[in-house]
Amino acid sequence: MKSQLLAPYTIKSVEFKNRVMMSPMCMYSVFEQDGKVTDFHLTHYGTRALGQVGLIMVESTAILPNGRISQEDLGIWSDDHIAGLTKLVDHVHEMGAKIGIQLNHAGRKADVPDSIVAPSSITYSEAYQQPEALSENEITEIVKAFKDAVIRCQKAGFDVIELHGAHGYLINQFLSPLTNKRTDQYGGPIGNRYRFLSQIIAEVRALWEKPLFVRISAEDYQADGAHLEDYLMIGKWMRDAGIDLIDVSTGGLVNVQPTNIFPGYQVHYAEEIRKVVGIATGAVGLITNGAQAEEVIGNGRADLVVIGRELLRNPFWVREVAIELNAKDQLKTPVQYLRGWR
Ligand SMILES: Cc1cc2nc3c(=O)[nH]c(=O)nc-3n(C[C@H](O)[C@H](O)[C@H](O)COP(=O)(O)O)c2cc1C
């Protein structure tokens, strides 16, 4: 059988050898708390690249120090970060995969000693500091910090950039009415709440010609929060602004857990956005085997399957999937492993 999951896929000038993307996952492994790439990251991402993942998405990487989820996060707020990121990019390329980076500002969900910021001064939980509400000038500075980060991404040689607009971090805090109570041009109606992200996209798109993804949370899991219909609207704006793919997750904005979790539980959001908005999507969340992943791609429900925890358990998941789908001829075997993989 010819697998569609394992067939190449091209966005702009970048070809991915298959439709499998490694989901961005914080590894909390910047032991010096300086934001710099460590040997852990080289081994961790390099192994998944060797395991034939088409696109490695590097974990949430902070565009400013007080935008870190933790002090052990990767950072891209300084030119000092470029050397380590370049090494990581070159290493993953050598192992045969494409590599993207998820740019993030954690806003009120930053667990750092510095003072933290948000659209409105509403705390996430008792475990976090009270954030200061951003002034319009400070918002402009953060937009610029995203732009500066993109210039560093270009220097490091990344293939893809993903803006982290999900899981309750700063961009998501602006988008949702639960966390954005502003009365200026950045708050109120949905078009105003989208303004921060739209400004970031405009700055980034003006510089970055390669694929640009945005990760969203398509459901806040709270009645008066943002839901899929809001993201169908936002999705259209993002499509028109030149976003290439929406990576569709859910939740994380407020401290509630979804109750109905099952294999592929978020896929229908990716499917709906793909169909209604007419944009490429990535489907993520409890996708763990080949039949499931092939079904998502084969039935046109998403353009990439995004794999998180399964790739933590098994860096050679793509090989197992190729065997499961009887499509080993579509898998490239690293020459060093020929005697074991054939
Ligand atoms: C250890 C860990 C760290 C994560 N860090 C991030 C992150 O940096 N950025 C992000 O968008 N999602 C993050 N997530 C969420 C995953 O990317 C993914 O969306 C989620 O685990 C569901 O997919 P899965 O069922 O395939 O694991 C993290 C998940 C885990 C388990």
Coordinates of C-alpha atoms and ligand atoms in Angstrom, one line a residue:
M1 CA 0.0 0.0 0.0
K2 CA 1.2 3.5 -0.8
S3 CA 1.1 5.5 2.4
Q4 CA 0.0 9.1 2.1
L5 CA 1.4 9.8 5.6
L6 CA 4.9 8.8 4.4
A7 CA 4.7 10.7 1.1
P8 CA 6.6 14.0 0.8
Y9 CA 4.8 17.2 1.4
T10 CA 5.9 20.7 0.3
I11 CA 5.1 24.1 1.7
K12 CA 6.6 27.1 -0.1
S13 CA 10.0 25.9 -1.1
V14 CA 10.5 23.5 1.8
E15 CA 9.9 19.8 1.2
F16 CA 9.2 17.5 4.2
K17 CA 10.0 13.9 3.5
N18 CA 6.7 12.8 5.2
R19 CA 3.7 14.3 7.0
V20 CA 5.0 13.6 10.5
M21 CA 5.9 16.6 12.6
M22 CA 7.4 16.3 16.1
S23 CA 5.2 18.4 18.4
P24 CA 7.0 21.2 20.3
M25 CA 7.7 19.9 23.8
C26 CA 9.5 21.9 26.6
M27 CA 12.4 19.8 27.8
Y28 CA 13.4 22.1 30.7
S29 CA 17.0 21.3 29.9
V30 CA 18.7 24.7 29.8
F31 CA 20.6 23.9 33.0
E32 CA 22.5 27.2 33.2
Q33 CA 19.2 29.1 32.8
D34 CA 20.7 31.2 30.1
G35 CA 18.4 30.1 27.3
K36 CA 21.2 28.4 25.4
V37 CA 21.0 25.0 23.5
T38 CA 22.7 22.2 25.5
D39 CA 24.0 18.7 24.4
F40 CA 20.7 17.3 25.6
H41 CA 18.9 19.2 22.8
L42 CA 21.3 18.0 20.2
T43 CA 20.8 14.4 21.2
H44 CA 17.1 14.7 21.8
Y45 CA 16.2 16.3 18.5
G46 CA 18.9 14.6 16.5
T47 CA 17.6 11.2 17.5
R48 CA 14.1 12.0 16.3
A49 CA 15.6 13.3 13.0
L50 CA 17.5 10.0 12.6
G51 CA 14.2 8.3 13.4
Q52 CA 12.9 9.8 10.1
V53 CA 10.4 12.4 11.5
G54 CA 9.8 14.8 8.6
L55 CA 9.7 18.0 10.6
I56 CA 11.2 18.5 14.0
M57 CA 9.5 21.4 15.8
V58 CA 11.8 22.7 18.6
E59 CA 10.1 23.4 21.9
S60 CA 8.7 26.7 23.1
T61 CA 11.6 29.2 22.8
A62 CA 11.3 32.5 24.7
I63 CA 11.6 35.8 22.8
L64 CA 12.2 37.6 26.0
P65 CA 13.5 36.5 29.4
N66 CA 10.3 37.2 31.2
G67 CA 8.4 35.3 28.5
R68 CA 9.9 32.0 29.6
I69 CA 7.6 29.3 30.9
S70 CA 10.5 28.3 33.2
Q71 CA 14.0 29.3 33.7
E72 CA 15.1 26.1 32.0
D73 CA 13.5 27.1 28.7
L74 CA 15.4 27.7 25.5
G75 CA 15.7 31.4 24.5
I76 CA 16.1 33.5 21.5
W77 CA 16.1 37.0 23.0
S78 CA 19.8 37.7 22.4
D79 CA 22.3 37.3 19.6
D80 CA 24.2 35.1 22.0
H81 CA 21.6 32.4 21.3
I82 CA 22.3 32.2 17.6
A83 CA 25.4 30.0 17.8
G84 CA 23.8 27.2 19.7
L85 CA 20.6 27.3 17.6
T86 CA 22.7 27.2 14.4
K87 CA 24.5 24.1 15.7
L88 CA 21.1 22.5 16.5
V89 CA 19.8 23.3 13.0
D90 CA 22.9 22.0 11.3
H91 CA 22.8 18.8 13.4
V92 CA 19.1 18.0 12.6
H93 CA 19.7 18.7 8.9
E94 CA 22.7 16.3 8.9
M95 CA 20.4 13.7 10.4
G96 CA 18.0 14.3 7.4
A97 CA 15.0 16.2 8.8
K98 CA 13.7 19.7 8.5
I99 CA 13.6 21.8 11.6
G100 CA 11.3 24.5 12.9
I101 CA 11.2 26.5 16.1
Q102 CA 8.2 27.5 18.2
L103 CA 8.5 31.2 19.3
N104 CA 6.7 32.1 22.5
H105 CA 6.1 34.6 25.2
A106 CA 4.5 33.0 28.2
G107 CA 2.8 36.2 29.5
R108 CA 1.0 35.4 32.8
K109 CA 2.1 31.8 32.7
A110 CA 5.8 32.7 33.0
D111 CA 7.4 31.1 36.0
V112 CA 10.4 33.3 36.4
P113 CA 11.8 35.7 39.1
D114 CA 11.3 38.8 36.9
S115 CA 8.0 40.7 36.9
I116 CA 5.6 39.2 34.5
V117 CA 3.1 40.7 32.0
A118 CA -0.3 40.0 30.4
P119 CA -3.1 41.8 28.5
S120 CA -4.9 42.2 31.8
S121 CA -3.8 41.8 35.4
I122 CA -5.5 38.5 36.0
T123 CA -3.5 35.7 37.7
Y124 CA -3.5 32.2 36.1
S125 CA -3.4 30.4 39.5
E126 CA -2.0 30.7 43.0
A127 CA 1.2 29.1 41.7
Y128 CA 1.9 32.2 39.5
Q129 CA 2.7 35.8 40.1
Q130 CA 0.1 38.5 39.5
P131 CA 0.9 39.9 36.0
E132 CA 1.1 43.6 35.1
A133 CA -1.2 44.7 32.4
L134 CA 0.8 45.8 29.3
S135 CA 0.8 49.4 28.1
E136 CA 0.4 49.9 24.3
N137 CA 4.1 50.9 24.1
E138 CA 5.1 47.7 25.9
I139 CA 2.9 45.7 23.4
T140 CA 4.8 47.3 20.5
E141 CA 8.1 46.3 22.2
I142 CA 7.0 42.7 22.4
V143 CA 5.9 42.7 18.7
K144 CA 9.4 44.0 18.0
A145 CA 11.0 41.2 20.1
F146 CA 9.2 38.6 17.9
K147 CA 10.6 40.3 14.9
D148 CA 14.1 40.3 16.3
A149 CA 13.7 36.6 17.1
V150 CA 12.8 35.9 13.5
I151 CA 16.0 37.6 12.3
R152 CA 17.9 35.3 14.6
C153 CA 16.0 32.3 13.2
Q154 CA 17.1 33.3 9.7
K155 CA 20.7 33.5 10.8
A156 CA 20.4 30.0 12.5
G157 CA 18.9 28.5 9.3
F158 CA 15.6 27.2 10.5
D159 CA 13.2 25.9 7.9
V160 CA 9.9 26.8 9.6
I161 CA 8.7 29.2 12.3
E162 CA 5.7 28.4 14.5
L163 CA 4.2 31.2 16.6
H164 CA 2.8 29.8 19.8
G165 CA -0.7 31.1 20.0
A166 CA -2.1 28.2 22.1
H167 CA -2.1 26.8 25.6
G168 CA -2.8 30.1 27.4
Y169 CA 0.5 31.9 26.7
L170 CA 0.6 35.6 25.8
I171 CA -0.8 35.5 22.3
N172 CA -3.6 33.2 23.5
Q173 CA -4.2 35.5 26.4
F174 CA -4.9 38.4 24.0
L175 CA -7.2 36.2 21.8
S176 CA -9.5 35.0 24.6
P177 CA -12.2 37.2 26.3
L178 CA -11.4 35.3 29.5
T179 CA -7.9 36.8 29.9
N180 CA -8.2 40.0 27.8
K181 CA -10.4 42.6 29.6
R182 CA -8.7 45.6 27.9
T183 CA -10.7 48.6 26.8
D184 CA -8.2 49.9 24.2
Q185 CA -7.6 48.8 20.6
Y186 CA -6.3 45.4 21.8
G187 CA -9.4 44.4 23.7
G188 CA -13.1 44.0 23.3
P189 CA -14.4 42.6 20.0
I190 CA -12.6 39.7 18.5
G191 CA -11.0 41.8 15.8
N192 CA -9.3 43.9 18.6
R193 CA -8.3 40.8 20.5
Y194 CA -6.6 39.5 17.3
R195 CA -4.7 42.8 16.8
F196 CA -1.6 41.7 18.8
L197 CA -1.2 38.5 16.8
S198 CA -2.0 40.3 13.5
Q199 CA 0.8 42.8 14.2
I200 CA 3.2 40.0 15.0
I201 CA 2.3 38.1 11.8
A202 CA 2.6 41.2 9.7
E203 CA 6.2 41.9 11.1
V204 CA 7.2 38.3 10.7
R205 CA 5.7 37.7 7.3
A206 CA 7.5 40.8 6.0
L207 CA 10.8 39.2 6.8
W208 CA 10.3 35.5 6.7
E209 CA 9.7 33.8 3.3
K210 CA 9.7 30.2 4.5
P211 CA 6.7 28.4 6.0
L212 CA 5.1 30.2 8.9
F213 CA 2.8 28.2 11.3
V214 CA 0.6 29.3 14.2
R215 CA -0.4 27.0 17.0
I216 CA -3.8 27.8 18.4
S217 CA -6.1 26.4 21.1
A218 CA -9.4 26.1 19.3
E219 CA -11.4 25.6 22.5
D220 CA -11.0 27.2 26.0
Y221 CA -13.2 24.6 27.7
Q222 CA -15.2 27.4 29.5
A223 CA -18.6 28.6 28.3
D224 CA -17.7 32.3 28.1
G225 CA -14.3 31.7 26.5
A226 CA -13.2 31.3 22.9
H227 CA -14.5 28.4 20.8
L228 CA -14.0 26.9 17.4
E229 CA -16.3 29.4 15.7
D230 CA -14.0 32.3 16.9
Y231 CA -11.0 30.4 15.5
L232 CA -12.8 29.9 12.1
M233 CA -12.9 33.7 11.9
I234 CA -9.3 34.2 13.2
G235 CA -8.2 31.4 10.9
K236 CA -9.5 33.3 7.9
W237 CA -7.7 36.4 9.0
M238 CA -4.5 34.4 9.4
R239 CA -4.9 32.8 6.0
D240 CA -5.3 36.2 4.4
A241 CA -2.2 37.4 6.3
G242 CA -0.1 34.7 4.8
I243 CA 0.0 32.0 7.5
D244 CA 0.8 28.6 5.8
L245 CA -0.5 26.2 8.4
I246 CA -2.5 26.2 11.6
D247 CA -1.4 23.7 14.2
V248 CA -4.6 23.0 16.0
S249 CA -4.5 22.2 19.7
T250 CA -6.9 23.1 22.6
G251 CA -7.0 24.2 26.2
G252 CA -4.4 25.6 28.6
L253 CA -5.9 29.1 28.9
V254 CA -7.6 28.6 32.2
N255 CA -6.9 26.1 34.9
V256 CA -9.5 23.4 33.8
Q257 CA -8.9 20.1 32.2
P258 CA -11.0 18.8 29.3
T259 CA -13.1 15.9 30.5
N260 CA -13.6 14.0 27.2
I261 CA -10.2 12.8 26.1
F262 CA -9.9 9.9 23.6
P263 CA -7.6 9.0 20.7
G264 CA -7.4 11.9 18.3
Y265 CA -9.7 14.0 20.4
Q266 CA -8.6 17.3 18.8
V267 CA -8.5 16.1 15.2
H268 CA -12.0 17.4 14.4
Y269 CA -10.9 20.9 15.1
A270 CA -8.1 20.7 12.6
E271 CA -10.5 19.1 10.1
E272 CA -13.1 21.8 10.5
I273 CA -10.6 24.7 10.2
R274 CA -9.0 23.1 7.2
K275 CA -12.5 22.7 5.5
V276 CA -14.1 26.0 6.4
V277 CA -11.0 28.3 6.3
G278 CA -9.3 26.6 3.4
I279 CA -5.9 26.5 5.0
A280 CA -3.4 23.6 5.8
T281 CA -3.7 22.3 9.3
G282 CA -1.8 20.1 11.7
A283 CA -3.7 17.7 13.9
V284 CA -2.3 16.9 17.4
G285 CA -3.3 15.1 20.5
L286 CA -3.3 11.4 21.3
I287 CA -2.3 10.2 17.8
T288 CA -0.2 7.2 18.5
N289 CA -0.3 4.6 15.7
G290 CA 0.0 4.3 12.0
A291 CA -3.6 3.5 11.2
Q292 CA -4.8 6.6 13.1
A293 CA -2.2 8.9 11.5
E294 CA -2.8 7.5 8.0
E295 CA -6.6 8.0 8.4
V296 CA -6.1 11.7 9.3
I297 CA -4.0 12.4 6.2
G298 CA -5.7 10.0 3.8
N299 CA -9.2 11.4 4.6
G300 CA -7.9 14.9 4.2
R301 CA -8.6 15.9 7.8
A302 CA -5.3 17.6 8.2
D303 CA -2.0 18.1 6.3
L304 CA 0.4 17.1 9.0
V305 CA 0.1 14.8 12.0
V306 CA 1.8 16.2 15.0
I307 CA 3.2 13.7 17.4
G308 CA 4.2 14.5 21.0
R309 CA 4.4 12.0 23.8
E310 CA 4.6 9.0 21.5
L311 CA 7.9 10.3 20.1
L312 CA 9.2 10.7 23.7
R313 CA 8.5 7.0 24.2
N314 CA 9.8 5.9 20.9
P315 CA 12.1 8.0 18.7
F316 CA 11.8 5.4 16.0
W317 CA 8.0 5.6 15.8
V318 CA 8.1 6.5 12.1
R319 CA 9.8 3.2 11.3
E320 CA 7.2 1.3 13.3
V321 CA 4.5 3.1 11.5
A322 CA 6.0 2.2 8.1
I323 CA 6.1 -1.5 9.1
E324 CA 2.5 -1.3 10.4
L325 CA 1.3 0.3 7.2
N326 CA 3.3 -2.1 5.1
A327 CA 5.1 0.9 3.5
K328 CA 8.7 0.3 4.5
D329 CA 9.8 1.0 0.9
Q330 CA 8.8 4.6 1.5
L331 CA 11.1 4.9 4.6
K332 CA 14.7 5.9 4.2
T333 CA 17.0 3.9 6.3
P334 CA 20.0 5.7 7.8
V335 CA 23.0 4.0 6.2
Q336 CA 24.5 3.3 9.6
Y337 CA 21.4 1.3 10.6
L338 CA 20.9 -0.7 7.4
R339 CA 21.8 -4.1 9.1
G340 CA 19.2 -3.5 11.8
W341 CA 16.4 -1.8 9.9
R342 CA 16.0 -4.0 6.9
Ligands
LIG1 C1 6.7 17.3 28.1 C2 5.8 18.2 27.3 C3 6.1 19.5 27.0 C4 5.3 20.2 26.1 N1 5.7 21.5 25.7 C5 5.0 22.1 24.8 C6 5.5 23.3 24.1 O1 6.6 23.7 24.4 N2 4.8 23.9 23.2 C7 3.5 23.4 22.8 O2 2.9 24.0 22.0 N3 3.0 22.3 23.4 C8 3.7 21.6 24.3 N4 3.3 20.4 24.8 C9 2.0 19.9 24.2 C10 2.4 18.9 23.1 O3 3.1 19.6 22.0 C11 1.2 18.2 22.5 O4 0.3 19.2 21.9 C12 0.5 17.4 23.5 O5 1.4 16.6 24.3 C13 -0.6 16.5 22.9 O6 0.0 15.6 21.9 P1 0.4 14.1 22.2 O7 -0.9 13.4 22.7 O8 0.9 13.5 20.9 O9 1.4 14.1 23.3 C14 4.0 19.7 25.7 C15 3.7 18.4 26.0 C16 4.5 17.6 26.8 C17 4.1 16.2 27.2

